[in-house]
Short mmCIF file of C-alpha atoms and ligand atoms in Angstrom, two decimals:
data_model
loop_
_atom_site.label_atom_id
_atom_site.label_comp_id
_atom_site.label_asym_id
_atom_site.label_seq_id
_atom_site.Cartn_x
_atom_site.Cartn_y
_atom_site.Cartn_z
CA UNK A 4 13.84 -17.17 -19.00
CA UNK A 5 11.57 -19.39 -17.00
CA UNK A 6 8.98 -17.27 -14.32
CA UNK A 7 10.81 -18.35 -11.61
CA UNK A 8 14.21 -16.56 -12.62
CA UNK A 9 12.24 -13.87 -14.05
CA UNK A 10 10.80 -13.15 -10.45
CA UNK A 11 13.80 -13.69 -8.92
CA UNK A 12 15.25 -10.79 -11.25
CA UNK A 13 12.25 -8.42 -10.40
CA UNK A 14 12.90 -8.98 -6.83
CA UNK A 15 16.29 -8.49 -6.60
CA UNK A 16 15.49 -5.38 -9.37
CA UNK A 17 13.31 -3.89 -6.96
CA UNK A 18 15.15 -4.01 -3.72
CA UNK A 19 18.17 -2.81 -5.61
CA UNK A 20 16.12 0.39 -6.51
CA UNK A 21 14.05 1.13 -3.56
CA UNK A 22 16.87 0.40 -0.82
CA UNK A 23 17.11 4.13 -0.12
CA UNK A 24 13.56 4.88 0.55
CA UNK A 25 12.43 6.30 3.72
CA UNK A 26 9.15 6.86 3.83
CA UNK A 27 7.18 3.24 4.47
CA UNK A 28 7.68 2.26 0.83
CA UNK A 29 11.07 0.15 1.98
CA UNK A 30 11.79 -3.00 0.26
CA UNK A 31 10.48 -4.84 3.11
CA UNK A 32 6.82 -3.46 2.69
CA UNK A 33 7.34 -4.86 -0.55
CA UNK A 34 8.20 -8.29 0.23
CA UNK A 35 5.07 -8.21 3.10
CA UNK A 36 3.17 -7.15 0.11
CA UNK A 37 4.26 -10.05 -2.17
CA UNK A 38 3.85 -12.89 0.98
CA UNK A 39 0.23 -11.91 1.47
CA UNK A 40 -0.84 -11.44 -2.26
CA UNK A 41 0.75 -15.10 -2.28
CA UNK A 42 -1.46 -15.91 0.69
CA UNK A 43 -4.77 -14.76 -1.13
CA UNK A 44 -3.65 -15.91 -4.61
CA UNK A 45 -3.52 -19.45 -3.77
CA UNK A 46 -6.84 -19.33 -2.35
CA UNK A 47 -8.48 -17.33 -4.85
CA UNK A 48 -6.84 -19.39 -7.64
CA UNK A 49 -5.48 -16.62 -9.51
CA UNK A 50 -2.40 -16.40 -12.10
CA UNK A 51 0.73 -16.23 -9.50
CA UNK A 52 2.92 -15.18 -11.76
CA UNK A 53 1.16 -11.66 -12.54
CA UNK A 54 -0.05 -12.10 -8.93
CA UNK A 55 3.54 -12.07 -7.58
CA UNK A 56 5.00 -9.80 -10.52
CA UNK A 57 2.34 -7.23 -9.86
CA UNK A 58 3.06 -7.51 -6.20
CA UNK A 59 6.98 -6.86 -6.63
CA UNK A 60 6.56 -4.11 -9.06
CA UNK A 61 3.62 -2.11 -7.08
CA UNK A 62 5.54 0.30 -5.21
CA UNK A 63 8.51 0.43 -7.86
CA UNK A 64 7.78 4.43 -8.01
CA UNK A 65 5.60 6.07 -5.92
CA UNK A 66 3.57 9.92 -6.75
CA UNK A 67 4.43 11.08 -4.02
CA UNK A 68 7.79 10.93 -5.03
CA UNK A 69 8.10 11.19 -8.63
CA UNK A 70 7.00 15.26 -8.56
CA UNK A 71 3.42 13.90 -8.90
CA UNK A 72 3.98 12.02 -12.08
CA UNK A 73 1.45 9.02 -11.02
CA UNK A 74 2.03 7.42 -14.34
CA UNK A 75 5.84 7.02 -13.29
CA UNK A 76 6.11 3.83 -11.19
CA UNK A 77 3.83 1.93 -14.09
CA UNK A 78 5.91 3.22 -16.63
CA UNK A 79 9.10 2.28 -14.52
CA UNK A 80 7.84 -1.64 -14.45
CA UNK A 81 6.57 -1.67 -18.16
CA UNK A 82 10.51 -0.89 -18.99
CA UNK A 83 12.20 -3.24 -16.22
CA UNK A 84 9.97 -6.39 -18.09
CA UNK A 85 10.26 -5.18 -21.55
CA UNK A 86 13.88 -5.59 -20.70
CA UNK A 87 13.92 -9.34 -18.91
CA UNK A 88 11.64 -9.86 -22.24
CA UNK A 89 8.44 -10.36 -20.87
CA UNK A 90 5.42 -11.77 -22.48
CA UNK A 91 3.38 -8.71 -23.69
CA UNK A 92 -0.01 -10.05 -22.60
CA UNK A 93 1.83 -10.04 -19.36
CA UNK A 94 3.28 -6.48 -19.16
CA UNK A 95 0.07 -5.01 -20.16
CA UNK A 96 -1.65 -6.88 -17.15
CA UNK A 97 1.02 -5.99 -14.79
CA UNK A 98 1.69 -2.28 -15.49
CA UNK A 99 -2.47 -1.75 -15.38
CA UNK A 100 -2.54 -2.68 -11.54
CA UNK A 101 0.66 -0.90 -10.62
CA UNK A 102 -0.71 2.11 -12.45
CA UNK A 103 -4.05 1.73 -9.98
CA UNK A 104 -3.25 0.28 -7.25
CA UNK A 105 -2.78 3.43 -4.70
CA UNK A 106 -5.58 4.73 -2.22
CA UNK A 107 -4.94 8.45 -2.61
CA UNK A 108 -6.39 9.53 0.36
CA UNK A 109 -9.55 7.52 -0.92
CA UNK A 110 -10.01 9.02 -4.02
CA UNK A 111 -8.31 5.83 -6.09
CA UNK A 112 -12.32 5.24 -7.71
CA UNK A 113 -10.87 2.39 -10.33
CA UNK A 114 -11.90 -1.06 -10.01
CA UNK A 115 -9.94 -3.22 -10.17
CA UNK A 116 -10.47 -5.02 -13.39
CA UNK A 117 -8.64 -8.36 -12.76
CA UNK A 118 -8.53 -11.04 -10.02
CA UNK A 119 -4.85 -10.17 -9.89
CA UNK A 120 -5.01 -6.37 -9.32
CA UNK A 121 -7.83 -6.81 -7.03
CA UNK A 122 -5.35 -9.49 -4.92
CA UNK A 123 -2.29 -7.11 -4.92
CA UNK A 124 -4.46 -4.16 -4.15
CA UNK A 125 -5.77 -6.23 -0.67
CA UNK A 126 -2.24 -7.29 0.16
CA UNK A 127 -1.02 -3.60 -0.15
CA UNK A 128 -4.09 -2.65 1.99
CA UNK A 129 -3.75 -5.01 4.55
CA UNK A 130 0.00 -4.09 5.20
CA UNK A 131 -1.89 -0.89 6.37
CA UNK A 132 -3.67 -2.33 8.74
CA UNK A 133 -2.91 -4.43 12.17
CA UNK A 134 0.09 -4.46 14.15
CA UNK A 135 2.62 -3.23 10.99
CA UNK A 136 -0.08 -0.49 9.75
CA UNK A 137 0.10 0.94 13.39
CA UNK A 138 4.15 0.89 12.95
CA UNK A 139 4.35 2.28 9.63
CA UNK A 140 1.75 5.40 10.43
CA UNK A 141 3.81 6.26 13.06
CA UNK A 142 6.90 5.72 11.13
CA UNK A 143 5.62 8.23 8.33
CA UNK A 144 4.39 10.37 11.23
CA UNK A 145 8.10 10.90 12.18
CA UNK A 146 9.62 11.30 8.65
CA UNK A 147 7.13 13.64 8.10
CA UNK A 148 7.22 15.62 11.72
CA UNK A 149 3.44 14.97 11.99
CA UNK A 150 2.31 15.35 15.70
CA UNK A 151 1.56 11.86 17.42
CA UNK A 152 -2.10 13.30 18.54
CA UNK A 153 -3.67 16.47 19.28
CA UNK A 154 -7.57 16.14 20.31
CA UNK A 155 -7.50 19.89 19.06
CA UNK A 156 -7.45 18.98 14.94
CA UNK A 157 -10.77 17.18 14.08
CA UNK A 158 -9.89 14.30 11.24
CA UNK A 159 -11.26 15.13 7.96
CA UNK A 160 -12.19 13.74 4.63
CA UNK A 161 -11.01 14.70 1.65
CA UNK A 162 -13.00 15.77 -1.60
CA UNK A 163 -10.14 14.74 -4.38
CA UNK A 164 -6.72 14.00 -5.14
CA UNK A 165 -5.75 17.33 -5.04
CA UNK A 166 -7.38 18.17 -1.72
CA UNK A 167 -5.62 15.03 -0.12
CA UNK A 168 -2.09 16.27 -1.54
CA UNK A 169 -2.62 19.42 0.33
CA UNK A 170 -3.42 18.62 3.40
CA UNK A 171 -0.48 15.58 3.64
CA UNK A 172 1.50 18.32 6.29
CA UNK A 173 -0.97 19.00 8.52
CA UNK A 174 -2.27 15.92 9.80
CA UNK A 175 -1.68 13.70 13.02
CA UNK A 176 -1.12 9.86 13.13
CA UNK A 177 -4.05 9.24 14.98
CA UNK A 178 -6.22 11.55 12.49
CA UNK A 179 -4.94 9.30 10.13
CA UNK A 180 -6.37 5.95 11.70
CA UNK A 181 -9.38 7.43 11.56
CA UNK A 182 -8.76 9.02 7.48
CA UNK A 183 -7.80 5.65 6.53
CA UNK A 184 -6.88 2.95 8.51
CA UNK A 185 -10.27 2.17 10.26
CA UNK A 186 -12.15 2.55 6.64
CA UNK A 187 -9.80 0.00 5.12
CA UNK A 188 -11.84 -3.31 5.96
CA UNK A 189 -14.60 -1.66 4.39
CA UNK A 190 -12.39 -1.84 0.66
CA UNK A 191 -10.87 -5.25 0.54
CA UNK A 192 -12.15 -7.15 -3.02
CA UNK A 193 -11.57 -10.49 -2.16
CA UNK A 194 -13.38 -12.91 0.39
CA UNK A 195 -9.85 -14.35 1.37
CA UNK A 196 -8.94 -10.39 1.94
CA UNK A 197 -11.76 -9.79 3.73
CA UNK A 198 -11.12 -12.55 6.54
CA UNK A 199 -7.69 -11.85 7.00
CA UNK A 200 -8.69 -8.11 7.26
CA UNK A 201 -11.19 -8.64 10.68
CA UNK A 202 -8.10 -9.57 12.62
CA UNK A 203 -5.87 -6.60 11.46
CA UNK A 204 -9.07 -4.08 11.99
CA UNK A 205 -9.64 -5.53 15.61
CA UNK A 206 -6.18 -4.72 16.71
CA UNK A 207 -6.33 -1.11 14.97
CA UNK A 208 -9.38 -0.37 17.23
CA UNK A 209 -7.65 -1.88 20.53
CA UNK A 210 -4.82 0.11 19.56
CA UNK A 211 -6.91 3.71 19.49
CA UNK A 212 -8.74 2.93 22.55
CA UNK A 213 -5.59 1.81 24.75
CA UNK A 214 -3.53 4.49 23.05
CA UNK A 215 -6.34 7.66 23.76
CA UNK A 216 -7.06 5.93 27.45
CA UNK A 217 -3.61 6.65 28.58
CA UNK A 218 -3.60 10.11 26.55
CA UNK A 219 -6.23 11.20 29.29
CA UNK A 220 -4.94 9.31 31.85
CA UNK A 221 -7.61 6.56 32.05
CA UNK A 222 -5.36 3.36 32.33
P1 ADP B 329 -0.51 3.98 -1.00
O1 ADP B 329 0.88 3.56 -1.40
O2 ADP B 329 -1.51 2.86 -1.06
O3 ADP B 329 -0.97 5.24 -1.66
P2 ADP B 329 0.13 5.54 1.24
O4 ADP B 329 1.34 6.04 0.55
O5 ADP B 329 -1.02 6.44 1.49
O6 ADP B 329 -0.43 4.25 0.54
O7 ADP B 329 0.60 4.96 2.63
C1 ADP B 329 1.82 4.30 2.88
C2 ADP B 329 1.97 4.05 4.39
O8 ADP B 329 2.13 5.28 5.08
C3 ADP B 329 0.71 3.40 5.01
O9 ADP B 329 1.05 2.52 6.04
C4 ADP B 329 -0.06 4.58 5.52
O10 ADP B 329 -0.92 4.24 6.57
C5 ADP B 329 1.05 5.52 5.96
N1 ADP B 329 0.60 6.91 5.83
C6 ADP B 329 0.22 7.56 4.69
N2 ADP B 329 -0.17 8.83 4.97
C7 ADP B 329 -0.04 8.99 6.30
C8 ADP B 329 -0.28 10.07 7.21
N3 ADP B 329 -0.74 11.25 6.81
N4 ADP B 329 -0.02 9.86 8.51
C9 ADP B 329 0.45 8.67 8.96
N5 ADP B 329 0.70 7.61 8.17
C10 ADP B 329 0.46 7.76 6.85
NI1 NI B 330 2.49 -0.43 -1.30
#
């Protein structure tokens, strides 16, 4: 099978599998995820087709919803291309970034060893950020009955994986700009990343300070 077929396959594959999720991890965020990691790959000159693979495959499971197996959505991909009969060399590549791709509440400490991973992992990123990371907190606020705000619950950091886990139920979707959103520039790997991430950061902030201006009244 030539690549373009065999992404093709993992694309349809993918949306297949994840049209029932719910929680921000839709087929869509996918395909945002694979656009942009095409964006940066072409500038960064990186292998597309583990670029784009990668991409397609990141989300495939998620530990959140695999009763914290975090090994599950890696070994999920590894079996969907050992199936299509993918070049080993290329599995290996692809299943590492899917297995480390995810932020975990910050506590994700692997590099990144390739140019690939490091591309995907900026495209996921960014899809947090700007006017669709705005969208999708407040989506998973509401499948999660988070509170919108409440100046009453100071955000917080958190000291591991475990500790993040935890505390998933009693946040708010502002807290949660400030947990993550508004630290995400501060992680992106590539320069291309890094550009496209100034724009997405600036409306985040705009956001907050319209959004907690009217809270109080102020505009
Ligand atoms: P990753 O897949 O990189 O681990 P997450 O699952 O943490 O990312 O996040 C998926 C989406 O849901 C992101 O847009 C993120 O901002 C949003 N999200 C995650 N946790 C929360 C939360 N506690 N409150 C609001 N939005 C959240
Ligand atoms: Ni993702």
């Amino acid at each position: 099978m030539n690549k373009t077929s065999i992404i093709k396959q993992t694309a349809d594959y993918v949306k297949k599998t994840l049209e029932e999720e719910w929680s921000g991890h839709d087929w869509w965020h996918v395909y945002r995820v694979w656009q942009t990691a095409k964006t940066i790959g072409v500038k960064e000159k990186a292998d597309m087709f583990i670029v784009e693979l990668a991409a397609i495959l990141h989300d495939i499971s998620d530990w959140k919803f695999s009763r914290g197996d975090d090994k599950a959505g890696a070994k999920k991909a590894r079996k969907w291309l050992e199936k299509i009969k993918v070049d080993k060399k290329v599995i290996d590549e692809v299943t590492y970034i899917v297995e480390n791709i995810s932020y975990k509440g910050g506590t994700n400490k692997v590099k990144m060893r390739s140019i690939e991973g490091k591309i995907v992992q900026d495209a996921d990123r960014l899809d947090a950020m700007g006017a669709i990371g705005v969208a999708r907190a407040f989506a998973f606020g509401g499948n999660t009955n988070a509170k919108m705000h409440d100046p009453d619950i100071k955000p917080m950091t958190f000291r591991d994986f475990e500790d993040f886990k935890k505390s998933m139920k009693v946040n708010t979707v502002i807290n949660h700009f400030y947990e993550k959103l508004l630290l995400i520039k501060n992680l992106m790997n590539t320069k291309t990343a890094k550009e496209i991430a100034k724009g997405r950061h600036r409306y985040l902030e705009e956001f907050l300070d319209k959004f907690l201006n009217e809270w109080e009244g102020r505009s």
